[in-house]
XYZ file of C-alpha atoms in Angstrom:
676
model
C 1.921 24.768 -4.743
C 4.217 22.000 -5.682
C 2.901 20.283 -8.979
C 0.934 17.184 -8.255
C 2.225 16.299 -12.449
C 5.078 15.232 -13.524
C 6.767 18.348 -15.509
C 6.435 18.366 -18.686
C 5.038 14.761 -19.457
C 2.007 15.228 -21.813
C 0.881 11.142 -21.960
C 0.759 8.249 -19.296
C 4.229 7.612 -17.742
C 5.665 4.078 -19.899
C 9.225 3.012 -18.725
C 10.932 1.834 -16.070
C 14.180 2.137 -13.523
C 17.019 2.795 -15.832
C 20.365 1.775 -14.536
C 22.986 2.025 -17.561
C 25.415 2.337 -14.990
C 25.802 -1.231 -14.982
C 26.574 -0.909 -18.601
C 29.063 0.128 -21.002
C 27.947 3.645 -22.170
C 27.946 2.089 -25.933
C 24.804 0.152 -24.650
C 22.768 3.682 -24.096
C 22.405 4.339 -27.925
C 21.032 1.036 -28.280
C 18.780 1.468 -25.170
C 17.306 4.635 -26.100
C 16.572 3.656 -29.711
C 14.209 0.568 -27.913
C 12.969 3.154 -25.857
C 11.304 5.222 -28.682
C 10.461 1.480 -30.552
C 8.224 0.755 -27.153
C 6.731 4.451 -26.692
C 8.537 4.920 -23.475
C 7.926 8.554 -21.645
C 9.545 8.525 -18.749
C 12.376 6.716 -17.044
C 13.794 6.581 -13.252
C 17.297 7.079 -12.821
C 20.257 7.552 -10.265
C 18.160 6.080 -7.339
C 21.198 3.818 -6.201
C 24.024 5.697 -7.561
C 25.405 7.382 -4.639
C 28.467 5.383 -4.938
C 29.343 6.608 -8.485
C 28.130 10.435 -7.643
C 30.432 10.671 -4.824
C 33.394 8.062 -5.390
C 35.242 9.280 -2.002
C 34.259 11.934 0.477
C 33.495 15.579 -0.932
C 34.382 14.238 -4.756
C 32.221 14.172 -7.020
C 31.685 12.818 -10.705
C 28.299 13.914 -12.675
C 29.679 13.403 -15.821
C 28.041 10.088 -16.354
C 24.944 11.542 -15.382
C 24.965 14.768 -17.562
C 25.606 12.624 -20.535
C 22.817 10.505 -19.596
C 20.060 13.181 -18.904
C 21.008 15.109 -22.352
C 20.414 11.712 -24.573
C 17.425 10.852 -22.977
C 16.303 14.679 -23.438
C 17.386 14.344 -27.037
C 15.256 11.915 -27.719
C 12.029 12.737 -25.845
C 11.835 10.793 -22.859
C 11.382 12.642 -19.271
C 13.312 11.609 -15.959
C 12.222 10.735 -12.905
C 15.554 11.734 -11.049
C 16.261 9.403 -8.111
C 18.223 10.546 -4.320
C 20.048 7.825 -4.288
C 20.043 7.943 -0.261
C 19.177 4.734 -0.009
C 22.403 3.278 -0.985
C 24.991 5.195 1.163
C 28.462 3.852 -0.383
C 30.669 1.946 2.016
C 33.456 4.842 2.383
C 30.768 6.527 4.220
C 29.903 3.113 6.218
C 33.432 2.944 7.054
C 33.898 6.344 8.456
C 30.654 5.841 10.037
C 29.802 1.832 11.050
C 27.553 3.235 13.857
C 25.212 4.312 10.562
C 24.071 0.173 9.958
C 21.235 -0.057 11.969
C 21.009 -2.253 15.184
C 18.475 -5.147 15.364
C 16.749 -5.342 18.833
C 18.723 -8.146 19.843
C 22.006 -6.023 19.728
C 22.973 -7.647 15.861
C 24.357 -4.975 13.872
C 24.201 -5.266 10.247
C 26.934 -5.159 7.275
C 27.380 -2.954 3.926
C 26.289 -5.174 1.324
C 22.760 -4.917 0.817
C 20.588 -2.092 0.502
C 18.373 -0.176 3.229
C 20.939 -0.433 6.164
C 20.115 2.778 7.269
C 19.594 4.292 10.973
C 17.655 6.902 10.563
C 18.475 8.756 13.581
C 22.087 8.762 12.463
C 23.126 12.707 12.302
C 26.342 11.668 9.719
C 23.759 9.858 7.381
C 20.904 12.934 7.660
C 24.045 15.520 6.391
C 25.018 13.166 4.292
C 22.425 12.190 2.696
C 21.389 16.332 2.664
C 24.717 17.224 0.948
C 24.289 14.571 -1.804
C 20.241 15.858 -2.336
C 21.803 19.189 -2.410
C 24.606 18.352 -4.901
C 22.506 16.785 -7.048
C 19.327 19.917 -7.093
C 21.700 22.537 -7.555
C 23.286 20.206 -10.324
C 20.064 19.523 -12.180
C 18.119 22.061 -11.237
C 17.517 23.790 -15.019
C 17.377 20.382 -16.733
C 14.927 20.470 -19.233
C 14.911 16.449 -19.122
C 13.404 16.721 -15.127
C 9.821 15.499 -14.846
C 9.647 14.456 -11.407
C 11.939 13.861 -8.211
C 12.302 10.151 -6.415
C 14.065 10.426 -3.178
C 15.059 7.056 -1.239
C 13.494 4.421 -2.342
C 10.552 1.682 -0.785
C 11.062 3.210 2.912
C 10.260 0.707 5.303
C 12.060 -2.172 2.952
C 13.852 -3.821 4.473
C 14.744 -2.253 7.706
C 11.893 0.567 9.734
C 13.345 0.168 12.807
C 16.965 0.500 14.307
C 17.422 -0.227 18.311
C 21.050 1.796 18.890
C 22.064 4.266 21.371
C 21.323 7.006 18.890
C 17.597 5.846 18.193
C 17.418 5.436 21.716
C 17.996 9.010 22.404
C 16.170 10.313 19.448
C 13.119 8.094 21.032
C 13.000 9.744 23.979
C 12.854 13.449 22.408
C 9.901 12.546 20.135
C 8.226 10.326 23.716
C 8.967 13.896 25.399
C 6.999 16.035 22.446
C 4.247 13.552 21.837
C 3.769 13.099 25.968
C 5.157 16.064 27.170
C 6.103 14.582 30.245
C 7.213 11.373 31.887
C 4.315 10.985 33.426
C 2.132 11.302 30.411
C 4.414 8.228 29.158
C 3.331 6.147 32.346
C -0.419 6.454 31.554
C -0.048 6.086 27.651
C 2.336 2.916 28.621
C 0.362 1.193 31.806
C 3.617 0.904 33.388
C 2.242 0.186 36.346
C 1.792 -3.444 35.091
C 4.921 -5.368 35.916
C 6.844 -2.459 37.542
C 7.495 -0.521 34.641
C 7.329 2.688 35.906
C 9.850 5.150 35.059
C 10.530 8.723 36.638
C 12.926 10.387 33.776
C 13.177 9.910 30.013
C 16.750 8.744 30.468
C 15.754 5.731 32.168
C 13.649 4.671 28.466
C 15.068 2.688 25.658
C 13.801 1.443 22.200
C 12.196 -2.160 23.140
C 15.151 -4.427 22.526
C 14.784 -7.803 23.229
C 13.746 -8.824 26.839
C 12.970 -12.234 28.164
C 9.291 -12.185 27.804
C 6.784 -10.197 25.721
C 7.503 -6.248 26.683
C 5.418 -3.521 27.230
C 3.263 -3.570 23.901
C 2.259 0.208 24.137
C 5.929 1.011 24.177
C 6.098 -1.304 21.210
C 3.737 0.260 19.370
C 4.660 3.390 20.329
C 8.282 2.361 18.851
C 6.490 1.258 15.495
C 5.175 4.755 14.644
C 8.816 6.700 16.127
C 10.150 4.718 13.284
C 8.037 5.462 10.823
C 7.827 9.409 11.884
C 11.858 8.640 11.607
C 11.513 7.806 8.282
C 9.562 10.297 7.073
C 11.422 13.027 8.903
C 14.109 12.380 6.302
C 12.050 12.073 3.576
C 10.556 15.393 4.220
C 14.565 17.000 4.755
C 14.933 15.904 1.471
C 12.097 16.990 -0.553
C 12.407 20.580 1.379
C 15.909 21.052 -0.782
C 13.932 19.830 -3.440
C 11.616 22.229 -3.411
C 13.375 25.486 -2.234
C 16.690 24.208 -5.231
C 14.250 23.281 -8.186
C 10.570 24.775 -7.453
C 8.113 23.467 -10.094
C 9.542 20.119 -9.734
C 7.070 17.409 -7.920
C 8.902 15.563 -5.031
C 7.542 11.812 -4.333
C 8.956 8.452 -3.302
C 8.092 5.112 -4.128
C 5.441 3.037 -1.790
C 4.523 -0.020 -1.371
C 0.842 0.062 -0.296
C 0.178 -3.573 -0.751
C -0.444 -4.910 2.621
C 1.469 -8.195 1.407
C 4.538 -5.950 0.723
C 5.097 -3.791 3.419
C 3.736 -3.134 6.861
C 6.195 -0.839 8.844
C 4.875 2.296 7.068
C 1.801 4.271 7.838
C 0.841 5.063 4.418
C -2.092 7.695 5.277
C 0.601 10.123 6.965
C 2.920 9.832 3.855
C 0.428 10.394 1.169
C 0.081 14.109 2.741
C 3.310 14.483 2.379
C 4.444 13.844 -1.406
C 3.528 15.778 -4.005
C 2.346 12.803 -6.290
C 1.457 9.341 -4.550
C 3.344 6.643 -6.286
C 3.100 2.700 -5.722
C 5.517 -0.482 -6.541
C 3.339 -3.477 -6.629
C 4.584 -7.068 -7.319
C 1.974 -10.031 -7.597
C 2.472 -12.233 -4.676
C 2.214 -16.094 -5.760
C 0.817 -17.373 -2.532
C -2.754 -18.937 -4.185
C -4.574 -16.058 -3.854
C -6.153 -14.856 -7.265
C -3.269 -11.961 -7.865
C -5.640 -9.817 -9.890
C -7.589 -8.964 -6.949
C -4.368 -8.605 -4.824
C -3.805 -5.766 -7.360
C -6.876 -4.608 -7.331
C -6.698 -3.962 -3.732
C -3.165 -2.333 -3.465
C -4.435 0.012 -6.627
C -7.754 1.078 -4.379
C -5.721 1.737 -1.491
C -2.725 3.447 -3.457
C -5.679 5.909 -5.149
C -7.387 6.460 -1.674
C -3.921 7.296 0.066
C -3.658 9.824 -2.992
C -6.871 11.631 -1.787
C -9.032 9.900 -4.893
C -6.607 11.841 -7.032
C -4.523 10.067 -9.631
C -1.435 8.695 -8.855
C 1.512 6.717 -10.738
C 2.097 2.917 -10.749
C 6.339 3.115 -10.546
C 7.441 -0.142 -10.453
C 5.869 -3.830 -11.381
C 7.320 -6.811 -12.858
C 6.822 -7.423 -17.019
C 6.933 -11.476 -16.003
C 7.839 -13.275 -13.186
C 9.851 -11.635 -10.193
C 13.227 -13.759 -8.164
C 12.546 -12.863 -4.867
C 9.813 -15.428 -3.922
C 10.206 -19.098 -3.427
C 8.871 -20.051 -6.562
C 8.630 -17.470 -9.505
C 6.218 -17.898 -12.331
C 6.321 -16.312 -15.168
C 3.468 -13.975 -16.244
C 0.801 -15.751 -18.721
C 0.351 -14.446 -22.213
C -0.958 -10.947 -22.167
C -1.357 -10.993 -18.437
C 1.408 -7.881 -18.121
C -1.074 -5.408 -20.065
C -3.948 -7.112 -18.276
C -1.889 -6.498 -14.879
C -0.596 -2.500 -16.108
C -4.695 -1.418 -17.531
C -6.057 -2.793 -14.352
C -3.362 -0.408 -12.010
C -5.086 2.744 -14.916
C -8.501 1.746 -14.059
C -8.407 2.037 -10.566
C -6.451 5.442 -11.216
C -2.944 5.604 -12.282
C -1.736 7.535 -14.403
C 0.621 5.106 -16.394
C 2.592 1.985 -15.993
C 6.263 1.699 -15.045
C 8.905 -1.299 -14.486
C 11.657 -2.350 -12.742
C 13.252 -2.380 -14.930
C 14.532 -1.336 -18.115
C 17.107 -3.584 -18.961
C 17.215 -7.301 -16.975
C 20.811 -7.165 -15.004
C 23.752 -9.641 -15.788
C 24.919 -8.901 -12.530
C 23.743 -8.815 -8.422
C 20.591 -10.184 -6.650
C 18.263 -9.327 -9.452
C 19.591 -10.646 -12.759
C 16.552 -13.401 -12.633
C 13.942 -10.530 -11.895
C 12.279 -9.800 -15.287
C 12.552 -6.634 -17.314
C 11.550 -4.796 -20.167
C 13.956 -6.203 -22.196
C 15.185 -9.629 -21.088
C 18.507 -11.097 -21.703
C 16.658 -12.895 -24.361
C 16.363 -8.647 -26.082
C 14.063 -8.159 -29.210
C 12.900 -11.070 -30.013
C 11.108 -12.702 -27.121
C 7.668 -12.341 -25.813
C 7.993 -10.281 -23.280
C 9.462 -7.287 -25.349
C 6.832 -8.163 -28.207
C 4.413 -7.395 -24.921
C 6.167 -3.951 -24.218
C 6.157 -2.496 -27.270
C 2.314 -3.469 -27.605
C 1.394 -2.546 -24.028
C 2.963 1.175 -24.964
C 0.782 1.521 -28.081
C -2.134 0.938 -25.715
C -1.182 3.541 -23.171
C -0.874 6.334 -25.888
C -4.204 5.494 -26.778
C -5.190 6.092 -23.757
C -3.771 9.458 -23.060
C -6.857 11.358 -22.638
C -7.965 9.730 -19.650
C -5.391 11.826 -17.744
C -6.501 13.860 -14.952
C -9.998 11.524 -14.668
C -10.649 9.481 -11.233
C -12.126 6.487 -10.338
C -15.668 6.538 -9.357
C -15.872 3.918 -5.801
C -19.196 2.376 -5.029
C -18.244 1.441 -0.812
C -15.275 1.900 1.446
C -13.527 -0.338 3.084
C -11.814 1.419 6.611
C -8.029 0.540 7.220
C -5.378 2.160 9.896
C -2.098 0.875 9.786
C -1.590 1.718 13.622
C -4.207 -0.675 14.218
C -2.736 -3.817 12.038
C 0.487 -2.575 14.162
C -1.228 -3.098 17.705
C -3.138 -6.216 16.353
C 0.261 -7.895 15.600
C 2.287 -7.550 18.476
C 2.438 -10.299 21.346
C -0.282 -12.356 23.275
C -3.885 -11.667 21.273
C -6.573 -14.219 22.006
C -5.856 -16.476 19.199
C -2.817 -16.171 16.223
C -4.939 -17.197 13.893
C -6.836 -14.411 13.683
C -4.918 -11.975 10.708
C -5.886 -8.468 9.909
C -4.440 -8.929 6.450
C -6.833 -12.233 5.763
C -10.148 -10.641 6.473
C -9.041 -7.251 4.798
C -7.960 -9.528 2.013
C -11.196 -11.463 2.270
C -14.115 -8.725 2.791
C -12.227 -6.759 -0.239
C -11.901 -9.963 -2.302
C -15.932 -10.685 -1.590
C -16.941 -6.472 -2.810
C -14.852 -7.258 -5.571
C -16.802 -10.989 -6.602
C -19.992 -8.457 -6.399
C -18.358 -6.437 -8.756
C -18.058 -3.011 -6.065
C -15.082 -0.553 -6.554
C -13.436 0.317 -3.188
C -11.680 3.225 -1.870
C -10.010 2.478 1.426
C -10.605 5.138 4.115
C -8.989 6.428 7.655
C -11.694 5.647 10.726
C -12.045 9.014 11.390
C -12.242 10.564 7.894
C -15.664 11.383 6.166
C -17.549 8.906 5.145
C -21.262 10.539 4.110
C -20.373 9.468 0.416
C -20.374 5.935 0.735
C -23.598 4.313 1.295
C -22.328 1.224 2.434
C -18.715 1.358 4.790
C -17.191 -2.289 6.126
C -14.552 -2.960 8.667
C -13.039 -5.657 8.123
C -10.410 -5.346 10.982
C -10.014 -2.388 13.439
C -8.773 -4.144 16.913
C -7.536 -0.575 17.590
C -10.110 2.501 17.114
C -10.347 5.491 18.403
C -13.284 7.418 20.793
C -12.871 9.816 17.968
C -13.273 7.156 14.906
C -16.123 5.650 17.391
C -17.639 8.493 17.137
C -17.222 9.189 13.632
C -19.288 5.320 12.820
C -22.313 6.561 14.612
C -23.065 9.812 12.900
C -22.049 7.741 9.978
C -24.939 5.212 10.598
C -26.944 7.818 12.373
C -27.486 9.890 9.511
C -27.996 7.209 7.055
C -25.152 4.938 6.153
C -25.031 1.159 6.395
C -22.146 -0.095 8.261
C -20.719 -3.758 8.944
C -18.049 -4.969 11.806
C -16.174 -7.826 11.723
C -15.054 -9.118 15.249
C -12.167 -8.035 17.489
C -12.882 -4.431 16.236
C -13.324 -1.291 18.528
C -11.332 -3.401 21.120
C -8.349 -0.980 22.717
C -7.662 3.363 21.683
C -4.956 4.785 20.461
C -2.262 3.349 23.502
C -3.836 -0.201 23.165
C -5.686 0.353 26.712
C -9.316 -1.818 26.229
C -11.789 1.064 26.359
C -13.735 1.434 29.468
C -16.393 -1.042 30.001
C -17.800 -3.932 27.936
C -16.117 -5.142 24.410
C -16.889 -3.671 21.532
C -15.241 -0.179 23.438
C -15.295 2.383 20.446
C -18.264 0.577 18.620
C -20.742 -0.556 21.636
C -23.388 1.943 20.758
C -23.880 1.801 17.036
C -23.787 -2.101 17.330
C -26.285 -2.351 19.745
C -24.375 -4.602 21.689
C -22.175 -5.883 23.896
C -19.547 -8.652 24.005
C -18.980 -10.736 27.601
C -15.997 -13.297 26.424
C -14.242 -14.310 22.977
C -13.963 -17.287 22.743
C -11.256 -18.886 19.679
C -11.764 -21.743 17.900
C -8.885 -24.264 18.421
C -6.944 -24.722 15.008
C -8.847 -26.958 12.603
C -12.366 -26.318 14.336
C -15.814 -24.811 13.192
C -19.023 -23.977 14.297
C -22.566 -23.995 12.348
C -24.337 -20.422 11.630
C -28.383 -21.034 11.395
C -30.673 -18.313 10.277
C -33.385 -17.101 11.899
C -36.639 -15.138 10.427
C -35.790 -14.240 6.826
C -32.164 -15.504 6.510
C -33.335 -19.432 7.292
C -32.356 -20.242 3.878
C -29.184 -19.079 4.509
C -26.531 -21.525 6.622
C -22.908 -20.361 7.242
C -19.648 -21.699 8.542
C -17.143 -19.584 11.056
C -13.757 -21.084 12.446
C -10.931 -19.076 14.667
C -13.509 -17.061 16.521
C -16.706 -17.052 18.591
C -17.670 -14.323 20.949
C -20.707 -14.566 23.509
C -22.796 -11.628 21.994
C -25.246 -9.648 24.217
C -28.247 -7.846 21.955
C -28.434 -4.480 23.512
C -30.925 -3.025 20.787
C -29.433 -5.167 17.813
C -31.425 -7.995 16.329
C -29.928 -11.468 15.342
C -30.017 -12.269 12.129
C -27.650 -16.088 12.300
C -27.410 -17.460 15.472
C -24.481 -20.514 16.601
C -25.892 -23.681 16.063
C -23.020 -25.498 17.958
C -19.817 -25.087 20.058
C -19.625 -23.566 23.142
C -21.541 -20.431 22.013
C -24.552 -22.240 20.375
C -27.846 -20.869 20.446
C -26.291 -17.106 21.077
C -25.981 -14.250 18.167
C -23.336 -14.836 15.660
C -24.715 -11.716 13.269
C -26.579 -9.016 14.438
C -28.274 -5.934 12.601
C -28.581 -2.718 14.563
C -31.171 0.256 13.149
C -30.270 3.500 14.767
C -31.252 6.787 13.243
C -31.410 6.545 9.556
C -29.228 3.756 9.179
C -28.311 0.222 9.898
C -24.901 -1.197 11.884
C -24.555 -4.726 10.813
C -22.121 -7.336 13.325
C -20.335 -10.607 12.170
C -18.757 -12.150 15.406
C -16.773 -15.444 13.764
C -14.566 -15.776 10.926
C -17.099 -16.205 7.900
C -15.813 -18.080 4.628
C -16.335 -16.804 1.491
C -19.877 -17.880 1.156
C -20.724 -16.182 4.082
C -19.269 -12.769 3.589
C -20.979 -13.022 0.593
C -24.270 -13.446 2.085
C -23.423 -10.778 4.856
C -22.771 -8.836 2.161
C -25.913 -8.525 -0.131
C -27.851 -8.182 3.173
C -25.882 -4.854 4.087
C -25.942 -3.823 0.193
C -29.519 -4.119 0.459
C -30.065 -2.029 3.585
C -27.816 0.661 1.613
C -29.470 0.303 -1.693
C -26.707 -0.622 -3.810
C -28.297 -2.807 -6.739
C -26.806 -6.293 -7.378
C -24.381 -5.939 -10.898
C -26.153 -8.341 -12.760
C -25.183 -9.653 -16.017
C -21.293 -9.556 -15.179
C -19.429 -12.888 -15.172
C -16.680 -13.668 -12.601
C -13.962 -12.539 -12.708
C -14.643 -9.824 -14.816
C -13.601 -6.702 -13.178
C -15.689 -3.292 -14.756
C -14.163 0.312 -13.082
C -14.634 3.416 -14.452
C -13.079 6.802 -14.410
C -14.523 9.929 -14.776
C -13.427 13.783 -15.438
C -13.298 16.732 -17.754
C -12.065 14.541 -20.928
C -15.171 12.444 -20.350
C -16.497 8.763 -19.149
C -14.110 5.688 -19.546
C -15.779 2.181 -18.946
C -12.616 -0.309 -18.202
C -13.478 -3.940 -18.771
C -10.898 -6.480 -18.027
C -11.732 -10.230 -18.351
C -9.556 -11.936 -15.802
C -11.233 -15.391 -16.979
C -10.533 -18.149 -19.667
C -13.959 -17.200 -21.307
C -15.338 -14.538 -23.704
C -17.292 -12.215 -21.340
C -19.778 -9.607 -22.182
C -20.357 -6.680 -20.114
C -23.562 -4.419 -20.157
C -23.026 -0.770 -21.596
C -25.063 2.155 -19.610
C -24.155 4.116 -22.944
C -23.162 3.913 -26.847
C -18.804 4.583 -26.969
C -16.014 3.584 -28.280
C -13.750 1.310 -27.554
C -9.810 3.072 -27.393
C -7.525 -0.043 -28.134
C -9.151 -1.673 -30.971
C -10.894 2.117 -32.098
C -14.484 0.344 -32.431
C -17.328 1.770 -31.445
C -19.131 -0.363 -28.892
C -23.082 -0.070 -27.873
C -25.523 -2.625 -25.674
C -23.182 -5.200 -24.715
C -19.516 -4.946 -25.060
C -17.602 -7.763 -26.381
C -14.451 -8.931 -24.100
C -12.379 -11.642 -25.250
C -10.916 -14.107 -22.303
C -7.844 -12.559 -20.512
C -8.493 -8.771 -22.583
C -8.810 -5.475 -21.704
C -11.571 -3.166 -23.522
C -11.778 0.364 -22.638
C -14.779 2.150 -23.744
C -14.705 6.542 -24.043
C -18.827 6.752 -23.624
C -20.548 9.384 -25.420
C -21.698 12.223 -23.670
């Protein structure tokens, strides 16, 4: 079995992307001195170095990397060594211009950025395998090697290519997937608009068409593009496993829904030895600490609940958003430790030393342009000490309260053209439901719709337009066996081929919800509806926008009704008792107040008690394992807070004893190792 922790790393991972090739070697000694001062335990290296390692075809220069790895080893710093296959050298592209990806409209991308790769191109695959093999052969026995880092951020910025090589590869993928061209015709519904094929050779990628193309074809092409990238990862991984047994292999994910929408991370999580993630705050007006928690929970879930590693985030501002504010004092540590609370075995950054040249020279770093006489550097050193004091949490697991179902295939299908309303955004619903759970101080696991859900008293479905029959049956069993389910509108509508389930909406969920939907009735932009409670919910009036439906109960009871609009008098929120459990359905887009009321009622059904005594924007998460139980209390608010403790313990960042109620200053983090 491959190793699932970085080889030789005995503390939490702390460090960042190290790109010393941007600097004269005279700077390297200063770098490692500062790394030791900051408590750095691991750096990532070589990720963008192909042009230096192989300056021309078949000519290699490993001398500089030899010296670098030796220097890091001498100073006790482990290395996450990259295969530089995200950035083929210019000589490769000049020899193989067809390896540059082709956009759907026929535009050929040019060299000069990163990730400009046709993943079906045979010459790229051969060159990537070659440089990976050379690196593995050279450094297989190097004592500094902690793990391998294949490629970089697959799916960003280009996931799909539409060239002739991809067309041929796509046809092979279809033949493997469906067996016959008739299987493709059936899956894609090609009888519509006369799109029937009689031979695989007739099928091309979904290139630009005069109007909307075949949605099932477009969905399959997203699956194909994702699978093709994964094939290339697996090819490099297998080389590394063969030549460096015992060294784990990873690639850095970007699980946040705000940062990558082209990768099915459920599938990728099964292929890496260690799940790692990159996360950057999106300054779009949302509460960034909630988005951070959501990304961390999603990453841990992709890892199957096992510990993972935050491989990149920023010390302060980034450089690629329209506006890039600095982090407030203390925010870097707060962000870092929030990831650790939710399962990360450390906190690493992009990058170690801030670049003077290139596209990311204004992206913050551990060593900023201003050097060590800066707030950022002082906070980096302090964070290193904090992480060192938390080393005993390694191997523990985060304890979750509820599950949220998410599926990248459904997201892809939902975002295709010609849906009932462009204002319905599955990511927005996922964010909104997650935030409502976060505000109730509930820790979330994400789960695939077909996963075992028996461990969760409450399961929430914020947006699952695509749902297989197997997933629908899974949710029915979950409720019948005593679970509480909450489903939001426009879920369960189509199968895995984007075909509407036979019969009335919401096909795969009709039975478990105890209702049918006669018709969708999306609202015009800016319109809203009032939603009134019936018996037992009269005191709560809700507001919905974007979406309404004509719901017909078929066993479900009505809890709230539409008070106005086209659906006035019809059920808006229903509750269905099935077997030992309960299924809730909400047919409009509720605001934060409405979601809190809905989830409060569902939590009662699930037997989840309110988390009393916790202030708004105070995050409390627990990790448990052989080394003990650890309570993380993170205060994102501007006021001091008190957190009730269920047991006495020792606060690890200050060394103080804690009992009864834990004092958490404004903007601070406290971590208590509980007694017993």
